[in-house]
CSV table of C-alpha atoms in Angstrom, one decimal:
chain,number,residue,atom,x,y,z
A,4,UNK,CA,146.9,-92.7,123.3
A,5,UNK,CA,145.7,-94.5,120.3
A,6,UNK,CA,142.9,-96.3,122.0
A,7,UNK,CA,141.6,-93.0,123.2
A,8,UNK,CA,141.7,-91.4,119.6
A,9,UNK,CA,140.0,-94.5,118.3
A,10,UNK,CA,137.1,-94.3,121.0
A,11,UNK,CA,136.4,-90.3,119.9
A,12,UNK,CA,136.3,-91.3,116.6
A,13,UNK,CA,133.7,-94.1,117.3
A,14,UNK,CA,131.4,-91.6,119.3
A,15,UNK,CA,131.7,-88.8,116.6
A,16,UNK,CA,130.6,-91.4,114.0
A,17,UNK,CA,127.6,-92.8,116.2
A,18,UNK,CA,126.5,-89.1,116.5
A,19,UNK,CA,126.6,-88.3,113.0
A,20,UNK,CA,124.2,-91.5,112.3
A,21,UNK,CA,121.6,-90.5,114.9
A,22,UNK,CA,121.4,-87.1,113.5
A,23,UNK,CA,121.0,-88.4,109.7
A,24,UNK,CA,118.2,-90.9,111.1
A,25,UNK,CA,116.4,-88.1,112.6
A,26,UNK,CA,116.4,-86.3,109.4
A,27,UNK,CA,115.2,-89.4,107.6
A,28,UNK,CA,112.5,-90.1,110.0
A,29,UNK,CA,111.1,-86.2,109.6
A,30,UNK,CA,111.1,-86.8,106.0
A,31,UNK,CA,109.1,-89.9,106.4
A,32,UNK,CA,106.8,-88.0,108.1
A,33,UNK,CA,106.6,-85.0,106.1
A,34,UNK,CA,105.7,-87.3,103.2
A,35,UNK,CA,103.2,-89.2,104.9
A,36,UNK,CA,101.6,-86.1,106.1
A,37,UNK,CA,101.7,-84.8,102.0
A,38,UNK,CA,100.3,-88.3,100.7
A,39,UNK,CA,97.3,-88.0,103.3
A,40,UNK,CA,96.8,-84.1,102.1
A,41,UNK,CA,96.4,-85.1,98.5
A,42,UNK,CA,94.2,-88.2,99.3
A,43,UNK,CA,91.5,-86.0,101.2
A,44,UNK,CA,92.0,-82.9,99.0
A,45,UNK,CA,89.1,-83.4,97.1
A,46,UNK,CA,86.8,-84.7,99.8
A,47,UNK,CA,87.6,-82.6,102.8
A,48,UNK,CA,87.8,-79.0,103.9
A,49,UNK,CA,90.9,-77.5,104.5
A,50,UNK,CA,90.4,-77.6,108.6
A,51,UNK,CA,89.7,-81.2,108.2
A,52,UNK,CA,93.2,-81.6,106.3
A,53,UNK,CA,95.2,-79.9,108.9
A,54,UNK,CA,93.7,-82.6,111.5
A,55,UNK,CA,95.3,-85.3,109.5
A,56,UNK,CA,99.0,-84.4,110.7
A,57,UNK,CA,101.4,-81.5,111.0
A,58,UNK,CA,100.9,-80.1,107.3
A,59,UNK,CA,103.7,-78.1,106.5
A,60,UNK,CA,103.8,-75.7,103.6
A,61,UNK,CA,106.9,-73.7,102.7
A,62,UNK,CA,104.6,-71.4,100.6
A,63,UNK,CA,101.4,-70.9,102.7
A,64,UNK,CA,99.7,-68.6,100.4
A,65,UNK,CA,96.7,-68.1,102.8
A,66,UNK,CA,99.3,-66.7,105.5
A,67,UNK,CA,101.9,-65.0,103.6
A,68,UNK,CA,99.9,-63.3,100.8
A,69,UNK,CA,96.2,-62.3,101.7
A,70,UNK,CA,94.6,-61.7,98.2
A,71,UNK,CA,91.5,-60.1,99.9
A,72,UNK,CA,93.5,-57.9,102.5
A,73,UNK,CA,96.8,-57.1,100.7
A,74,UNK,CA,94.7,-55.9,97.2
A,75,UNK,CA,91.4,-54.8,97.3
A,76,UNK,CA,90.3,-54.3,93.6
A,77,UNK,CA,87.1,-52.9,94.6
A,78,UNK,CA,88.8,-50.1,96.9
A,79,UNK,CA,92.2,-49.5,95.0
A,80,UNK,CA,90.7,-49.3,91.6
A,81,UNK,CA,87.1,-48.1,91.1
A,82,UNK,CA,86.0,-48.1,87.3
A,83,UNK,CA,82.7,-46.3,87.8
A,84,UNK,CA,84.3,-43.7,90.0
A,85,UNK,CA,87.7,-43.0,88.3
A,86,UNK,CA,86.4,-43.2,84.4
A,87,UNK,CA,82.6,-42.1,83.9
A,88,UNK,CA,82.0,-42.8,80.3
A,89,UNK,CA,78.7,-40.9,80.3
A,90,UNK,CA,80.2,-37.6,82.1
A,91,UNK,CA,83.4,-37.5,80.2
A,92,UNK,CA,82.0,-38.2,76.6
A,93,UNK,CA,78.4,-37.9,75.5
A,94,UNK,CA,77.6,-39.8,72.6
A,95,UNK,CA,74.1,-38.1,71.9
A,96,UNK,CA,74.1,-38.0,68.1
A,97,UNK,CA,70.8,-36.1,68.2
A,98,UNK,CA,72.1,-33.2,70.0
A,99,UNK,CA,75.6,-32.9,68.1
A,100,UNK,CA,73.9,-33.4,64.5
A,101,UNK,CA,70.2,-32.7,64.0
A,102,UNK,CA,69.4,-34.1,60.7
A,103,UNK,CA,65.7,-32.8,60.4
A,104,UNK,CA,67.4,-29.5,61.3
A,105,UNK,CA,70.2,-29.1,59.0
A,106,UNK,CA,68.2,-30.4,55.9
A,107,UNK,CA,64.5,-30.9,55.8
A,108,UNK,CA,63.7,-33.3,52.9
A,109,UNK,CA,59.9,-32.5,53.1
A,110,UNK,CA,60.5,-28.9,52.8
A,111,UNK,CA,59.3,-28.7,49.3
A,112,UNK,CA,55.8,-28.0,48.9
A,113,UNK,CA,53.6,-29.9,46.1
A,114,UNK,CA,50.5,-28.6,44.7
A,115,UNK,CA,48.0,-29.6,41.8
A,116,UNK,CA,48.3,-26.0,40.3
A,117,UNK,CA,51.3,-26.8,38.2
A,118,UNK,CA,49.5,-28.3,35.3
A,119,UNK,CA,51.5,-30.3,32.5
A,120,UNK,CA,48.7,-31.5,30.6
A,121,UNK,CA,45.0,-31.6,30.4
A,122,UNK,CA,43.6,-34.5,28.4
A,123,UNK,CA,40.6,-34.8,26.3
A,124,UNK,CA,36.7,-35.6,28.1
A,125,UNK,CA,36.3,-39.7,28.0
A,126,UNK,CA,33.0,-41.6,28.8
A,127,UNK,CA,33.3,-44.5,31.1
A,128,UNK,CA,30.5,-47.1,31.5
A,129,UNK,CA,29.8,-50.9,32.3
A,130,UNK,CA,30.8,-51.6,28.5
A,131,UNK,CA,33.6,-49.5,28.1
A,132,UNK,CA,36.7,-48.5,29.9
A,133,UNK,CA,39.6,-46.5,29.2
A,134,UNK,CA,43.5,-46.7,29.5
A,135,UNK,CA,45.6,-44.0,29.0
A,136,UNK,CA,48.9,-44.2,26.9
A,137,UNK,CA,52.1,-44.3,29.0
A,138,UNK,CA,53.6,-41.0,30.2
A,139,UNK,CA,56.1,-39.5,32.2
A,140,UNK,CA,55.6,-36.5,34.4
A,141,UNK,CA,58.3,-34.0,35.7
A,142,UNK,CA,58.7,-33.3,39.7
A,143,UNK,CA,55.7,-31.1,40.9
A,144,UNK,CA,53.8,-31.3,37.6
A,145,UNK,CA,50.3,-32.6,37.3
A,146,UNK,CA,48.5,-34.2,34.8
A,147,UNK,CA,44.6,-33.6,34.8
A,148,UNK,CA,42.1,-36.4,33.3
A,149,UNK,CA,38.2,-35.5,32.9
A,150,UNK,CA,36.2,-38.6,33.1
A,151,UNK,CA,32.5,-38.8,32.0
A,152,UNK,CA,30.7,-41.3,34.2
A,153,UNK,CA,27.7,-42.8,32.6
A,154,UNK,CA,26.3,-45.2,35.4
A,155,UNK,CA,26.5,-45.2,39.1
A,156,UNK,CA,28.3,-48.6,39.7
A,157,UNK,CA,32.0,-49.5,41.3
A,158,UNK,CA,34.8,-48.4,39.2
A,159,UNK,CA,38.3,-49.7,39.2
A,160,UNK,CA,41.0,-46.7,39.1
A,161,UNK,CA,44.6,-48.0,38.6
A,162,UNK,CA,48.2,-47.5,37.5
A,163,UNK,CA,50.2,-50.0,35.5
A,164,UNK,CA,53.9,-49.7,34.4
A,165,UNK,CA,54.4,-47.2,37.4
A,166,UNK,CA,57.6,-46.1,38.6
A,167,UNK,CA,58.1,-43.2,41.0
A,168,UNK,CA,56.1,-41.4,43.8
A,169,UNK,CA,53.2,-39.3,43.5
A,170,UNK,CA,49.6,-38.1,44.3
A,171,UNK,CA,46.2,-39.0,42.9
A,172,UNK,CA,43.3,-36.9,43.4
A,173,UNK,CA,39.7,-37.4,42.3
A,174,UNK,CA,37.2,-34.3,42.3
A,175,UNK,CA,33.5,-34.4,41.4
A,176,UNK,CA,32.2,-31.7,39.1
A,177,UNK,CA,31.8,-29.3,41.7
A,178,UNK,CA,35.8,-29.7,42.3
A,179,UNK,CA,35.2,-31.4,45.6
A,180,UNK,CA,37.7,-33.7,46.9
A,181,UNK,CA,36.1,-37.5,46.6
A,182,UNK,CA,39.4,-39.4,46.9
A,183,UNK,CA,43.4,-38.7,47.7
A,184,UNK,CA,46.1,-41.2,48.1
A,185,UNK,CA,49.8,-40.7,48.2
A,186,UNK,CA,51.2,-43.1,45.5
A,187,UNK,CA,54.7,-45.4,46.0
A,188,UNK,CA,55.2,-47.2,42.7
A,189,UNK,CA,58.6,-48.1,43.0
A,190,UNK,CA,57.9,-51.7,43.4
A,191,UNK,CA,54.4,-52.4,42.3
A,192,UNK,CA,51.4,-51.2,40.3
A,193,UNK,CA,48.3,-49.4,42.0
A,194,UNK,CA,44.5,-49.6,41.7
A,195,UNK,CA,41.3,-48.8,43.7
A,196,UNK,CA,37.9,-49.8,43.4
A,197,UNK,CA,35.7,-46.7,44.5
A,198,UNK,CA,31.7,-46.2,43.8
A,199,UNK,CA,31.3,-43.2,41.5
A,200,UNK,CA,27.8,-41.6,40.7
A,201,UNK,CA,27.0,-40.6,37.3
A,202,UNK,CA,28.5,-37.0,36.3
A,203,UNK,CA,31.8,-35.7,35.5
A,204,UNK,CA,35.1,-36.1,37.3
A,205,UNK,CA,38.4,-34.9,37.4
A,206,UNK,CA,41.5,-37.5,37.9
A,207,UNK,CA,44.8,-35.5,38.9
A,208,UNK,CA,48.3,-37.2,39.0
A,209,UNK,CA,50.9,-35.2,40.7
A,210,UNK,CA,54.7,-36.3,40.5
A,211,UNK,CA,56.7,-36.2,43.5
A,212,UNK,CA,59.6,-37.9,41.7
A,213,UNK,CA,62.8,-35.6,40.7
A,214,UNK,CA,63.9,-38.0,37.8
A,215,UNK,CA,60.2,-38.2,36.7
A,216,UNK,CA,57.1,-40.2,37.7
A,217,UNK,CA,56.4,-42.8,34.6
A,218,UNK,CA,53.0,-44.4,34.5
A,219,UNK,CA,49.8,-45.5,32.8
A,220,UNK,CA,46.5,-44.6,34.0
A,221,UNK,CA,43.1,-46.8,33.4
A,222,UNK,CA,39.4,-46.4,34.1
A,223,UNK,CA,36.9,-49.2,33.9
A,224,UNK,CA,33.8,-50.5,35.6
A,225,UNK,CA,33.9,-53.4,38.2
A,226,UNK,CA,30.9,-54.9,36.6
A,227,UNK,CA,31.2,-55.1,32.9
A,228,UNK,CA,28.2,-55.8,30.5
A,229,UNK,CA,28.7,-55.7,26.5
A,230,UNK,CA,28.3,-57.2,23.5
A,231,UNK,CA,31.1,-58.2,21.1
A,232,UNK,CA,30.2,-59.1,17.4
A,233,UNK,CA,32.7,-61.8,15.7
A,234,UNK,CA,32.6,-63.3,12.4
A,235,UNK,CA,33.9,-66.9,12.2
A,236,UNK,CA,34.1,-69.6,9.0
A,237,UNK,CA,33.0,-73.1,9.6
A,238,UNK,CA,35.2,-75.7,11.4
A,239,UNK,CA,37.4,-72.3,12.6
A,240,UNK,CA,38.5,-72.2,16.4
A,241,UNK,CA,38.7,-69.3,18.3
A,242,UNK,CA,39.9,-68.2,21.7
A,243,UNK,CA,37.7,-65.9,23.9
A,244,UNK,CA,39.3,-63.9,26.9
A,245,UNK,CA,37.5,-61.1,28.4
A,246,UNK,CA,40.2,-60.4,31.0
A,247,UNK,CA,37.7,-60.6,33.8
A,248,UNK,CA,38.6,-63.5,35.9
A,249,UNK,CA,37.3,-67.0,36.0
A,250,UNK,CA,33.5,-67.1,35.2
A,251,UNK,CA,30.8,-69.5,33.4
A,252,UNK,CA,30.1,-70.2,29.5
A,253,UNK,CA,27.5,-71.0,27.4
A,254,UNK,CA,26.5,-71.4,23.9
A,255,UNK,CA,22.8,-70.6,22.6
A,256,UNK,CA,23.1,-73.0,19.8
A,257,UNK,CA,25.5,-75.8,19.7
A,258,UNK,CA,24.9,-77.2,16.2
A,259,UNK,CA,26.4,-73.7,15.1
A,260,UNK,CA,29.1,-72.9,17.8
A,261,UNK,CA,30.3,-75.5,20.4
A,262,UNK,CA,32.3,-75.0,23.6
A,263,UNK,CA,35.2,-77.4,23.2
A,264,UNK,CA,37.1,-76.4,26.7
A,265,UNK,CA,35.4,-76.7,30.0
A,266,UNK,CA,32.5,-74.4,30.7
A,267,UNK,CA,32.9,-73.6,34.5
A,268,UNK,CA,35.5,-71.7,36.4
A,269,UNK,CA,37.5,-70.7,33.4
A,270,UNK,CA,38.9,-67.4,32.5
A,271,UNK,CA,39.0,-68.2,28.8
A,272,UNK,CA,37.2,-70.3,26.6
A,273,UNK,CA,37.8,-71.9,23.0
A,274,UNK,CA,35.1,-72.3,20.5
A,275,UNK,CA,34.4,-73.9,17.3
A,276,UNK,CA,32.3,-73.1,14.6
A,277,UNK,CA,30.3,-75.8,13.0
A,278,UNK,CA,28.0,-74.8,9.9
A,279,UNK,CA,26.6,-71.4,8.8
A,280,UNK,CA,24.4,-69.6,10.9
A,281,UNK,CA,24.2,-67.3,14.2
A,282,UNK,CA,25.1,-68.2,18.0
A,283,UNK,CA,25.8,-66.4,21.1
A,284,UNK,CA,28.6,-67.3,23.6
A,285,UNK,CA,27.8,-65.8,26.9
A,286,UNK,CA,30.3,-65.2,29.8
A,287,UNK,CA,29.3,-64.4,33.6
A,288,UNK,CA,31.3,-64.2,36.7
A,289,UNK,CA,30.5,-63.9,40.4
A,290,UNK,CA,30.5,-59.9,40.3
A,291,UNK,CA,27.8,-59.6,38.1
A,292,UNK,CA,29.7,-59.1,34.7
A,293,UNK,CA,28.3,-60.5,31.4
A,294,UNK,CA,30.0,-60.6,28.0
A,295,UNK,CA,27.8,-61.7,24.8
A,296,UNK,CA,29.8,-63.0,22.1
A,297,UNK,CA,27.7,-62.9,19.0
A,298,UNK,CA,29.0,-65.0,16.4
A,299,UNK,CA,28.3,-65.1,12.6
A,300,UNK,CA,29.6,-68.3,10.7
A,301,UNK,CA,29.7,-68.4,7.3
A,302,UNK,CA,30.6,-71.4,4.8
A,303,UNK,CA,34.0,-71.6,3.6
A,304,UNK,CA,35.0,-70.8,0.2
A,305,UNK,CA,37.5,-73.7,-0.3
A,306,UNK,CA,35.7,-77.1,0.6
A,307,UNK,CA,36.3,-79.2,2.5
A,308,UNK,CA,40.3,-78.5,2.5
A,309,UNK,CA,41.6,-76.1,5.4
A,310,UNK,CA,45.3,-76.0,5.9
A,311,UNK,CA,48.1,-77.6,5.8
A,312,UNK,CA,52.3,-77.9,6.2
A,313,UNK,CA,54.9,-80.4,5.9
A,314,UNK,CA,58.2,-81.5,7.7
A,315,UNK,CA,61.4,-82.9,6.3
A,316,UNK,CA,63.5,-86.0,7.8
A,317,UNK,CA,67.1,-86.7,8.3
A,318,UNK,CA,67.2,-88.4,4.5
A,319,UNK,CA,65.0,-85.8,2.8
A,320,UNK,CA,61.8,-87.7,3.4
A,321,UNK,CA,58.7,-85.1,3.1
A,322,UNK,CA,56.1,-85.6,5.7
A,323,UNK,CA,52.7,-83.9,5.2
A,324,UNK,CA,50.3,-82.5,7.8
A,325,UNK,CA,46.6,-81.6,6.4
A,326,UNK,CA,43.6,-80.5,8.0
A,327,UNK,CA,40.3,-81.7,6.5
A,328,UNK,CA,37.1,-79.8,7.3
A,329,UNK,CA,33.9,-81.4,6.5
A,330,UNK,CA,31.5,-78.2,5.9
A,331,UNK,CA,28.4,-80.2,4.9
A,332,UNK,CA,25.6,-82.3,6.7
A,333,UNK,CA,26.9,-85.3,4.2
A,334,UNK,CA,29.1,-88.1,6.0
A,335,UNK,CA,32.5,-88.2,4.2
A,336,UNK,CA,33.7,-91.6,3.4
A,337,UNK,CA,37.0,-91.1,1.4
A,338,UNK,CA,39.3,-88.0,0.6
A,339,UNK,CA,42.0,-88.0,-2.3
A,340,UNK,CA,44.5,-85.4,-2.5
A,341,UNK,CA,47.2,-84.6,-4.9
A,342,UNK,CA,50.4,-82.7,-3.7
A,343,UNK,CA,53.6,-81.4,-5.2
A,344,UNK,CA,56.7,-79.6,-4.1
A,345,UNK,CA,58.7,-76.7,-5.1
A,346,UNK,CA,62.2,-75.6,-4.4
A,347,UNK,CA,63.7,-72.1,-3.1
A,348,UNK,CA,63.3,-70.5,-6.4
A,349,UNK,CA,60.0,-71.6,-7.2
A,350,UNK,CA,60.6,-74.9,-9.8
A,351,UNK,CA,58.5,-77.8,-9.2
A,352,UNK,CA,61.1,-80.7,-8.1
A,353,UNK,CA,61.0,-84.1,-8.7
A,354,UNK,CA,61.0,-87.3,-6.0
A,355,UNK,CA,64.4,-88.9,-5.8
A,356,UNK,CA,63.0,-92.1,-5.8
A,357,UNK,CA,61.1,-92.9,-9.1
A,358,UNK,CA,61.4,-89.2,-10.5
A,359,UNK,CA,57.7,-88.4,-10.4
A,360,UNK,CA,56.8,-84.8,-9.4
A,361,UNK,CA,53.5,-85.4,-7.6
A,362,UNK,CA,52.4,-87.7,-4.9
A,363,UNK,CA,48.4,-89.0,-4.3
A,364,UNK,CA,47.2,-89.2,-0.6
A,365,UNK,CA,44.2,-90.9,0.8
A,366,UNK,CA,42.1,-90.4,3.6
A,367,UNK,CA,39.7,-93.1,4.9
A,368,UNK,CA,36.6,-92.0,6.8
A,369,UNK,CA,34.3,-91.7,8.3
A,370,UNK,CA,34.2,-87.9,8.6
A,371,UNK,CA,31.0,-86.8,10.6
A,372,UNK,CA,29.4,-83.4,9.1
A,373,UNK,CA,30.7,-80.2,10.8
A,374,UNK,CA,33.6,-81.8,11.9
A,375,UNK,CA,37.6,-81.6,11.1
A,376,UNK,CA,40.4,-83.4,11.8
A,377,UNK,CA,44.4,-83.2,11.3
A,378,UNK,CA,45.8,-85.8,9.0
A,379,UNK,CA,49.6,-86.9,8.7
A,380,UNK,CA,51.6,-89.2,6.4
A,381,UNK,CA,54.9,-90.7,6.7
A,382,UNK,CA,57.7,-89.8,3.9
A,383,UNK,CA,55.5,-89.6,0.4
A,384,UNK,CA,58.3,-87.4,-1.3
A,385,UNK,CA,62.2,-87.6,-1.2
A,386,UNK,CA,64.3,-84.3,-2.2
A,387,UNK,CA,66.5,-82.2,0.1
A,388,UNK,CA,65.8,-78.8,-1.9
A,389,UNK,CA,61.8,-78.7,-1.3
A,390,UNK,CA,60.7,-75.6,0.4
A,391,UNK,CA,57.0,-75.7,-0.5
A,392,UNK,CA,54.3,-78.1,-0.9
A,393,UNK,CA,51.0,-77.3,-3.2
A,394,UNK,CA,48.1,-79.0,-2.7
A,395,UNK,CA,46.7,-79.1,-6.1
A,396,UNK,CA,43.2,-80.5,-5.9
A,397,UNK,CA,41.0,-82.4,-3.2
A,398,UNK,CA,38.3,-84.9,-4.3
A,399,UNK,CA,35.6,-85.8,-1.6
A,400,UNK,CA,33.5,-89.1,-1.9
A,401,UNK,CA,30.4,-89.0,0.4
A,402,UNK,CA,28.5,-91.9,1.6
A,403,UNK,CA,25.7,-92.6,-0.9
A,404,UNK,CA,28.2,-92.1,-3.7
A,405,UNK,CA,28.2,-88.7,-4.5
A,406,UNK,CA,31.7,-86.8,-5.0
A,407,UNK,CA,33.0,-83.3,-5.2
A,408,UNK,CA,36.5,-82.0,-6.5
A,409,UNK,CA,37.8,-78.7,-5.2
A,410,UNK,CA,41.1,-77.5,-7.2
A,411,UNK,CA,43.1,-75.5,-4.1
A,412,UNK,CA,46.1,-74.6,-5.9
A,413,UNK,CA,47.9,-73.2,-2.4
A,414,UNK,CA,51.3,-73.7,-1.3
A,415,UNK,CA,52.3,-74.2,2.0
A,416,UNK,CA,55.7,-73.7,3.9
A,417,UNK,CA,58.2,-76.5,5.1
A,418,UNK,CA,58.4,-76.2,9.1
């Protein structure tokens, strides 16, 4: 009996072991198939993968759940059909609110009939232009400027210092329109070159600005031809500026007036008068403008001293700067000057070093005839309270031995 029971137990154990081996073998085959699937996943198609072994997938997404068949996004939810934005809500702002119909910004009519001021008649020629003063014109108002044109040529009509909007209208003597232009001067000035015949014209400025149209009007010839008379003293300098752009400069007599800056392609010119006499400085430009400066040079009353000033250093040292002009045809050999200094209440001061009340200065030439030059010295006097320098006298010694003394007695400022 015991043997029989033991045999049964052995059979059951062997049966259990066989079942475990079959499960273990199945796991090995499945593991091998999975490894083979991962190895070929990136390089093989799905059909090729299935040929590698009995691939088992508990979650077979392709078979159990067909996204394309079970849920059709295009069929179940049609955005275009279910919600038509164009039909349900019309964003047509032009139909809902018409700015042009509700408020017409151009509905006000502007005419030139509402005249604020009519100016006096002025004449304009190649030698004479005219600039009107700055004015402010109310909305809808008009200013009228009668102009008499002396000669047929090109004229420049312009507005400076302008701000606002308006119109400009030019009429001839028969009140026929010659020119009209809308003006917008909120950012810049305006000008127009126009050919006008000889005769009378009316320039009308109309304001179209509610806060007022501010402007300045000018009329001038594009080609300017005129003469200017100028008086100068010998050895003086002067800057000439015709305000006509770059041009050429020349002098009729270099011994009377000389040009000391470049003579070509310059809008301004600096000249120096040499000796008494007359000379003409002529300016010309490419447009045809010609300006003639007729210079009359006279001799200086004080001779040869011109002008002066002085400076003070940190220790109270006084440094004179003096301009000497040789207003003669003689060559200067030496110049001797005597200067003194005064405080703010007009009293002569003494030198803190030595106590003397004047200083003697010397210039060594040569100084050529009809020439001038600035001269300066280091500290010649020490006094912190000095505010004025007085040139008392100047003595000139010429080549040849002759001398001349001039008592200047003029004060000059500390700068």
